[in-house]
Coordinates of C-alpha atoms in Angstrom, one line a residue:
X16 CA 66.4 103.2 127.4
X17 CA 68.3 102.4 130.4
X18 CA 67.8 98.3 130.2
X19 CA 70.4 96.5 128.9
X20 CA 68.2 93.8 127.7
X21 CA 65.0 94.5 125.8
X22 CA 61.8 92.7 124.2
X23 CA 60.7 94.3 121.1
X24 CA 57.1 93.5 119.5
X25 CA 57.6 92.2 116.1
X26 CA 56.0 94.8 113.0
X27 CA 56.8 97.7 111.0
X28 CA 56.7 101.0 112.6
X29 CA 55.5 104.5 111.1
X30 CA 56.8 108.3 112.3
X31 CA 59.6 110.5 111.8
X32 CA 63.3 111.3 113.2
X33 CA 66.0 113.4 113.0
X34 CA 68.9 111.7 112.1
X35 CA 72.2 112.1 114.6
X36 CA 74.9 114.2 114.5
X37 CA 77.3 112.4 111.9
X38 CA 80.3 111.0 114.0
X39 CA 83.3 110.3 111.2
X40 CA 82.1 114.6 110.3
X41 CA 82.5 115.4 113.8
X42 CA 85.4 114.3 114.6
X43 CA 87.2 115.9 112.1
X44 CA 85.2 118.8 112.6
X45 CA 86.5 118.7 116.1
X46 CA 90.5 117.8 115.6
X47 CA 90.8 120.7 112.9
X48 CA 89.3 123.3 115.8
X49 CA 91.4 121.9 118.3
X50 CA 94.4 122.1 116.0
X51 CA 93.8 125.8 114.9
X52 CA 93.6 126.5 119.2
X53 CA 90.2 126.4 119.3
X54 CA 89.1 124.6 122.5
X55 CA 85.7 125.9 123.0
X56 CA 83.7 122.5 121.2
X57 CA 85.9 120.0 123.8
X58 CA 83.0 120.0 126.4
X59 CA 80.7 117.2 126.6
X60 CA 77.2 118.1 125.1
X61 CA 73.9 116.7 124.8
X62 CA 73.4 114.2 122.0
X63 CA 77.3 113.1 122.1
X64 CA 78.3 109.3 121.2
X65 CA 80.7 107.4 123.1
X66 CA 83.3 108.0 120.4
X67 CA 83.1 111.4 120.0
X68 CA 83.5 112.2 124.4
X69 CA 86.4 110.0 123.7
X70 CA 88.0 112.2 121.4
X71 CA 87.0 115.6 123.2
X72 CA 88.9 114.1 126.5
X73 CA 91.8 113.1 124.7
X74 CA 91.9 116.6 123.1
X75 CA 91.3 118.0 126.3
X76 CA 94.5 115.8 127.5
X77 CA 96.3 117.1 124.4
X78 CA 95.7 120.8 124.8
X79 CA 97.5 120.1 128.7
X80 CA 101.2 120.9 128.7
X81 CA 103.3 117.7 129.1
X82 CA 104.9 115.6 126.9
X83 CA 103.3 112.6 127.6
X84 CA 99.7 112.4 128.2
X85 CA 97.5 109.7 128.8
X86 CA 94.7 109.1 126.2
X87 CA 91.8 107.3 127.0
X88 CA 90.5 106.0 123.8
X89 CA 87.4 104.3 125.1
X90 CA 86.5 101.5 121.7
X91 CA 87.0 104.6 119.4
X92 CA 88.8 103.1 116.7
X93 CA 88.3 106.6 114.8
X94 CA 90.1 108.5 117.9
X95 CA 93.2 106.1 118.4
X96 CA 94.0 106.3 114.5
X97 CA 93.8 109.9 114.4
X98 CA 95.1 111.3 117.4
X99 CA 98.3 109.0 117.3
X100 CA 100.0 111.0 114.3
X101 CA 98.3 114.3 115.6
X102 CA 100.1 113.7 119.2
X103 CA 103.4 112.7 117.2
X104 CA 103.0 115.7 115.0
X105 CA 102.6 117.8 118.2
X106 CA 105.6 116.4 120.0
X107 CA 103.9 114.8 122.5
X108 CA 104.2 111.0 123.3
X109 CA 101.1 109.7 124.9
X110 CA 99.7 106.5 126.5
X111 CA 96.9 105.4 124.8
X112 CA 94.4 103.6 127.0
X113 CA 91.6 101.4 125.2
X114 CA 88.5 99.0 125.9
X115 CA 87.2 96.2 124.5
X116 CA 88.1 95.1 121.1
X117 CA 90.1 98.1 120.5
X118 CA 93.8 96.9 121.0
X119 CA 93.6 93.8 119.3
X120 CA 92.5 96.3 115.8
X121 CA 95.0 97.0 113.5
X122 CA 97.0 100.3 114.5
X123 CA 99.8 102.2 112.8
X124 CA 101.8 103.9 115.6
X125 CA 103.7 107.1 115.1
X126 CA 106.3 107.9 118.1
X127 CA 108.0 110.0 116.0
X128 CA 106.6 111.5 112.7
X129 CA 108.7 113.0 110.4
X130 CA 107.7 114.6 107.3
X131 CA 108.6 112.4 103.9
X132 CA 107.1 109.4 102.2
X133 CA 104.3 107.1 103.8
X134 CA 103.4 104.1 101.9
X135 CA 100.0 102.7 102.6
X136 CA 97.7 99.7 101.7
X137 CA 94.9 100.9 100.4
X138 CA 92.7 98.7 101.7
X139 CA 93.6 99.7 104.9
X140 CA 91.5 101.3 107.2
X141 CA 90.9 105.0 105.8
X142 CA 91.2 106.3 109.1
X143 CA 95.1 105.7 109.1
X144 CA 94.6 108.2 105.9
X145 CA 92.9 110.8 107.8
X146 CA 95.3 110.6 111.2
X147 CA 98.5 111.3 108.7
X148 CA 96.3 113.9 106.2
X149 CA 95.8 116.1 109.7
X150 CA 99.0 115.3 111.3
X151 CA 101.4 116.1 108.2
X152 CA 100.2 119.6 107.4
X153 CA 102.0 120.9 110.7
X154 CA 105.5 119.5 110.5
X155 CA 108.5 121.7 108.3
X156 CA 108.9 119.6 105.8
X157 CA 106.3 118.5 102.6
X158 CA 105.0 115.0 102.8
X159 CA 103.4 112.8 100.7
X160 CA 101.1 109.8 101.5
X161 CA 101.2 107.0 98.3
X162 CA 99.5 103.9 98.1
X163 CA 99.9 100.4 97.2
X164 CA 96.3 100.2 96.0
X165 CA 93.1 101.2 95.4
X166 CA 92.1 103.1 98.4
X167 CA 88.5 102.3 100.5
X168 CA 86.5 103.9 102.2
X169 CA 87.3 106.7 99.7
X170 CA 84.6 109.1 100.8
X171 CA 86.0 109.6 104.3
X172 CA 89.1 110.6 102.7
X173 CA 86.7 113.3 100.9
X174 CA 84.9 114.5 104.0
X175 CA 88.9 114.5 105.6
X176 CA 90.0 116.8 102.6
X177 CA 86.9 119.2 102.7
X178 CA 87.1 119.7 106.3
X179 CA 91.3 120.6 106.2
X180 CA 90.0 123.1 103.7
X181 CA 87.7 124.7 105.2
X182 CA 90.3 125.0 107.4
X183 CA 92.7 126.7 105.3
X184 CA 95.0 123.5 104.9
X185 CA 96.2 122.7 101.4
X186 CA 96.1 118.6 100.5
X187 CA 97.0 118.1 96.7
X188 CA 95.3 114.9 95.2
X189 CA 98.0 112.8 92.7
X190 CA 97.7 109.7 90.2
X191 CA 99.1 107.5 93.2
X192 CA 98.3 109.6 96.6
X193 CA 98.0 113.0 98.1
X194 CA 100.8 115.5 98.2
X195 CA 101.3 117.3 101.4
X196 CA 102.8 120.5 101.7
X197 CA 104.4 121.6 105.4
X198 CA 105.2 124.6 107.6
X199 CA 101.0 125.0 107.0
X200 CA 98.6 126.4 109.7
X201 CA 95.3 126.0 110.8
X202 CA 92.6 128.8 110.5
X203 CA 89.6 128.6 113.1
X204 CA 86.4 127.1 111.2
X205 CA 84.2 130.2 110.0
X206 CA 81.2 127.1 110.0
X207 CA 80.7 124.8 112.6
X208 CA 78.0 122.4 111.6
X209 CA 77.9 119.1 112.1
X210 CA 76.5 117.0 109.1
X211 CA 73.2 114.4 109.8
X212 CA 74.6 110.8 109.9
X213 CA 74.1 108.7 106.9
X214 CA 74.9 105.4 108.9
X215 CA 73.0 106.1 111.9
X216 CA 69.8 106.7 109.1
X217 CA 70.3 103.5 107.4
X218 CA 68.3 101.6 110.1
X219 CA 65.6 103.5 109.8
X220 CA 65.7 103.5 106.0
X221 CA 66.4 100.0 106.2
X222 CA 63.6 99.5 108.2
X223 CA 60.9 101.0 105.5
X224 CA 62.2 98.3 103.4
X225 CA 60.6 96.1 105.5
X226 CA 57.2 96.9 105.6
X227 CA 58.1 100.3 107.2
X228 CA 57.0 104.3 107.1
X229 CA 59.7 106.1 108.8
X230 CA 60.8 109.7 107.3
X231 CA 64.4 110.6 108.2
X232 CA 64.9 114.6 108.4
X233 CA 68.5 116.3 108.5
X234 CA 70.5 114.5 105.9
X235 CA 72.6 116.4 103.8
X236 CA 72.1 114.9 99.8
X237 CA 74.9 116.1 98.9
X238 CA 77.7 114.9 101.8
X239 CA 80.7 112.8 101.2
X240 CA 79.9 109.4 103.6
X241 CA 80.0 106.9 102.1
X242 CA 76.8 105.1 104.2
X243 CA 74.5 107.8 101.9
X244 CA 75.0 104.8 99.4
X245 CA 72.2 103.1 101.9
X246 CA 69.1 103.1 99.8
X247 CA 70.8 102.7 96.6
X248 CA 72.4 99.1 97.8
X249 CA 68.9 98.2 99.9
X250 CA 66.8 98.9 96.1
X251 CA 69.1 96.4 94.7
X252 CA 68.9 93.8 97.3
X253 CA 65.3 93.9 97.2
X254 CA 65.5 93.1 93.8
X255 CA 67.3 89.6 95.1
X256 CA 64.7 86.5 93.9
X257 CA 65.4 83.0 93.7
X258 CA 66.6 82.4 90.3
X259 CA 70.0 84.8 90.9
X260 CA 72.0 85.8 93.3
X261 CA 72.3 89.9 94.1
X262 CA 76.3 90.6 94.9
X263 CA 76.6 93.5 97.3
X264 CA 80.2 95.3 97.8
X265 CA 80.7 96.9 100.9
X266 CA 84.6 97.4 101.0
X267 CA 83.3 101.4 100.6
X268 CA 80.9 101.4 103.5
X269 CA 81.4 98.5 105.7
X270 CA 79.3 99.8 108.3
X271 CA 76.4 99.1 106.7
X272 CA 76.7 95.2 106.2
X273 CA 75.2 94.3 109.5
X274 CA 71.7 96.4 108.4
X275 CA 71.8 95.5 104.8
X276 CA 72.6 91.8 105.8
X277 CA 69.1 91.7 107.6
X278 CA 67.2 93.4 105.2
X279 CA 69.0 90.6 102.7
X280 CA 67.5 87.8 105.1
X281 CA 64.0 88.9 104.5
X282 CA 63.8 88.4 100.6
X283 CA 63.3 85.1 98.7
X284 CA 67.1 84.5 97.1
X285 CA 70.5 84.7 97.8
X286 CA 72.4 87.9 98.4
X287 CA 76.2 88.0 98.6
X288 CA 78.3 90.4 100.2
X289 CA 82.2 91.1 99.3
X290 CA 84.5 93.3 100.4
X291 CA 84.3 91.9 103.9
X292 CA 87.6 91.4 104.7
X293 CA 87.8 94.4 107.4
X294 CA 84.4 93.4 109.3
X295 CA 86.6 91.1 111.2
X296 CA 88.7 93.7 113.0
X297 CA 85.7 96.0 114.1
X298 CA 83.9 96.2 117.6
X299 CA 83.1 92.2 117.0
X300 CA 83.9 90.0 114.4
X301 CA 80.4 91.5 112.4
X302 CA 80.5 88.5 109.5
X303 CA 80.3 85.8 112.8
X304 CA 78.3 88.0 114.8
X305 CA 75.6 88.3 111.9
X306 CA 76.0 84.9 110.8
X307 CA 74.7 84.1 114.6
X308 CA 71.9 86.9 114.2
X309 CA 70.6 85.7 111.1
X310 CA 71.1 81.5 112.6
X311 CA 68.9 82.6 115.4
X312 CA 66.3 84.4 113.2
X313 CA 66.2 81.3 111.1
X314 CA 67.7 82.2 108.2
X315 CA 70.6 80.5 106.5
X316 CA 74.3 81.9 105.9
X317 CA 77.8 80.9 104.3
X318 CA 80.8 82.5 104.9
X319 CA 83.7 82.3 103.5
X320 CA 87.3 84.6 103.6
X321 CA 86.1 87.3 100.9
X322 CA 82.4 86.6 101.0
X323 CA 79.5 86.0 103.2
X324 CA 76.2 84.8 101.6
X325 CA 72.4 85.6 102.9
X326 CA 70.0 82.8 101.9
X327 CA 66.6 84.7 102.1
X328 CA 63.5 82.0 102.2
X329 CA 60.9 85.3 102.3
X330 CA 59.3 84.0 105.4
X331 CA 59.2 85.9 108.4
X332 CA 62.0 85.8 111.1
X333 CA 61.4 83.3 113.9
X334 CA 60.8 84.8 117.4
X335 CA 64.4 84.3 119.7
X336 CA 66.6 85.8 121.7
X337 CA 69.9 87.6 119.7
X338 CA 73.3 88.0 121.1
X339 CA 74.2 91.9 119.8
X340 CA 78.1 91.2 121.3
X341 CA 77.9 94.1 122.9
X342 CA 78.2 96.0 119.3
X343 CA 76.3 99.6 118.2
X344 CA 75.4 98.0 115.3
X345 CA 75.0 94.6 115.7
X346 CA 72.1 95.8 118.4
X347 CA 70.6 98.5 116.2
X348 CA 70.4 95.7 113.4
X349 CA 69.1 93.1 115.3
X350 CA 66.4 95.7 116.9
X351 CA 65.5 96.3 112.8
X352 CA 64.9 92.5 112.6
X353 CA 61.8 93.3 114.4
X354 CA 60.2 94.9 111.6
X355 CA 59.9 91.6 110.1
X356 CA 59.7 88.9 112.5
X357 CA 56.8 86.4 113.6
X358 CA 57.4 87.1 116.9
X359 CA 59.2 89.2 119.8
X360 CA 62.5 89.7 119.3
X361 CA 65.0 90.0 122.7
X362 CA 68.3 91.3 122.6
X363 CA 70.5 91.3 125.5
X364 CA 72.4 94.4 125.6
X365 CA 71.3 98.1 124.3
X366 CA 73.3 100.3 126.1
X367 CA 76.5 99.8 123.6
X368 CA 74.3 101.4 120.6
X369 CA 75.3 105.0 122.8
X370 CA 78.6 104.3 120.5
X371 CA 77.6 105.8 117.6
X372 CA 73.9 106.6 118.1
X373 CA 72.5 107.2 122.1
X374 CA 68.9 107.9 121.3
X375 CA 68.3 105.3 118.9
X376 CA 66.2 102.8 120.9
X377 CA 64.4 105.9 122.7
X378 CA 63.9 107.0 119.2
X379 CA 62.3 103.0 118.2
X380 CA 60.0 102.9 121.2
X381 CA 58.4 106.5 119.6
X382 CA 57.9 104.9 116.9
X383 CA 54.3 103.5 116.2
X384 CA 53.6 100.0 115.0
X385 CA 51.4 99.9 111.8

């Protein structure tokens, strides 16, 4: 779609897609390659996201000689985290150049990294994890990273480990962190595949729980992302009914609120999500940005600082106009709405879902309304 604002006909749809190339895979998948000197993936290709360019240019800037190079981060929050103890690591100090919400997000800055302790929140955002897991391996001295507690968003931590392992770098797991050793070096990947994205699927999967028939092929069962937890948390909140509540945590996969938060809407009963804390700090504010979805659908919500409640009446949405706040997946989630909705449904931008997912609303439109 080349419209920034669209009109969607409200029903379910029927057909079948491929899912994207998963972006937390890929650019991990890219940064090892780049670190073992191989530059042959840093072209832009069909099919790429916004975040992923944004980390192929700023490899592309980091493979220039210089000490300080300018890296243009785009709204990748993923890119920024990692590439800033990479760069360090390297001994390069760049400029980091960002858009939109991007510098106001939490960031830990490295302009000088020096092997040793690092002590981190675990509730932090797991992509601080990753940065230091890639960056440490390449500096003299052993490291280890320890935190304070429990860690979120363990499973990108996983895919992080799998990937430095199939890069021939050694990460040792312990009771209170990961153990680091140094002096190590990366091997060029013997496998290049990029793994189907779990996230980018749970709209579509999301929107068969609405009345929908959409098959999703190229998901890997057995990957680490935490999104494939997607149709195990929509079965349970479509168990939600009006006599108990249905509590949803989403501290492991907070991409998925927005989605699951719509599907939510449509039952009869309240479904509360937790672990919300970090939805705050992403591309919007997602628990005020769905609070105004789900207002303008007609459907009732209470937030509060841990928590944010869905009050599902079972009827069908109300025809309106959203606001997607120029967010991937505030848009794609909204676009879901659609599937359940009295009426059309007009969102005002869909250009920002090329974030994570380009094709997605030329993949809706193929879709076929039952």
């Amino acid at each position: 779609m080349s419209a920034r604002s669209i009109r969607i006909e409200a029903g379910p749809r029927r057909g079948c897609v491929t899912s994207p190339r998963s972006k937390s895979h890929e650019h991990r998948l890219l940064i090892a390659s780049f670190l073992a000197g191989d530059l042959t993936r840093l072209s832009p290709a069909e099919g790429d996201s916004d975040d992923i360019l944004a980390t192929k240019r700023c490899l592309v800037e980091l493979s220039k000689e210089g000490d300080t190079p300018v890296l243009d981060c785009g709204e990748s929050g993923s890119t920024r985290r990692f590439l800033s103890p990479v760069a360090s690591a390297l001994g390069k100090h760049p400029v980091f150049k960002t858009a939109g919400r991007l510098a106001e997000r939490p960031q830990l800055d490295y302009s000088i990294l020096d092997s040793g302790l690092f002590t981190l929140e675990g509730a932090v955002s797991s992509q601080f994890v990753t940065g230091l897991l890639f960056a440490l391996p390449i500096l003299q001295g052993d490291s280890f990273v320890r935190f304070s507690s429990r860690l979120e968003s363990r499973g990108y931590v996983d895919m992080t480990i799998r990937v430095l392992a199939e890069a021939g770098v050694k990460v040792f797991e312990k009771s209170d962190g990961f153990e680091v050793p140094g002096s190590q070096r990366y091997k060029k990947l013997s496998r290049y595949s990029v793994e189907g994205d779990w996230s980018g699927a749970a709209f579509w999967f999301a929107m068969n729980s609405l009345g929908g028939d959409v098959k999703v092929l190229g998901l890997d069962e057995e990957s680490a992302q935490p999104d494939k937890a997607v149709c195990r948390l929509l079965k349970k909140i479509c168990q939600a009914h009006a006599s108990s509540s249905v509590v949803i945590d989403v501290s492991e996969c907070p991409d998925l609120f927005p989605v699951l938060a719509v599907v939510a809407a449509a039952q009869c009963g309240e479904v509360i999500f937790s672990g919300i804390r970090r939805l705050r700090y992403k591309e919007s504010n997602r628990v005020s940005a769905m609070a105004n979805v789900l207002k303008n659908l007609g459907v009732a919500t209470r937030e509060e600082e841990e928590a944010f409640a869905v009050c599902g009446k079972g009827e069908l949405f109300r025809s309106c106009e959203i606001s997607t706040f120029s967010d991937h997946r505030i848009a794609m989630a909204a676009a879901v709405a659609s599937s359940y909705a009295s009426g059309e449904i007009v969102l005002d931008d869909t250009m920002c879902a090329a974030k994570s997912y380009p094709a997605f609303f030329d993949e809706f439109f193929k879709l076929q309304k039952i």
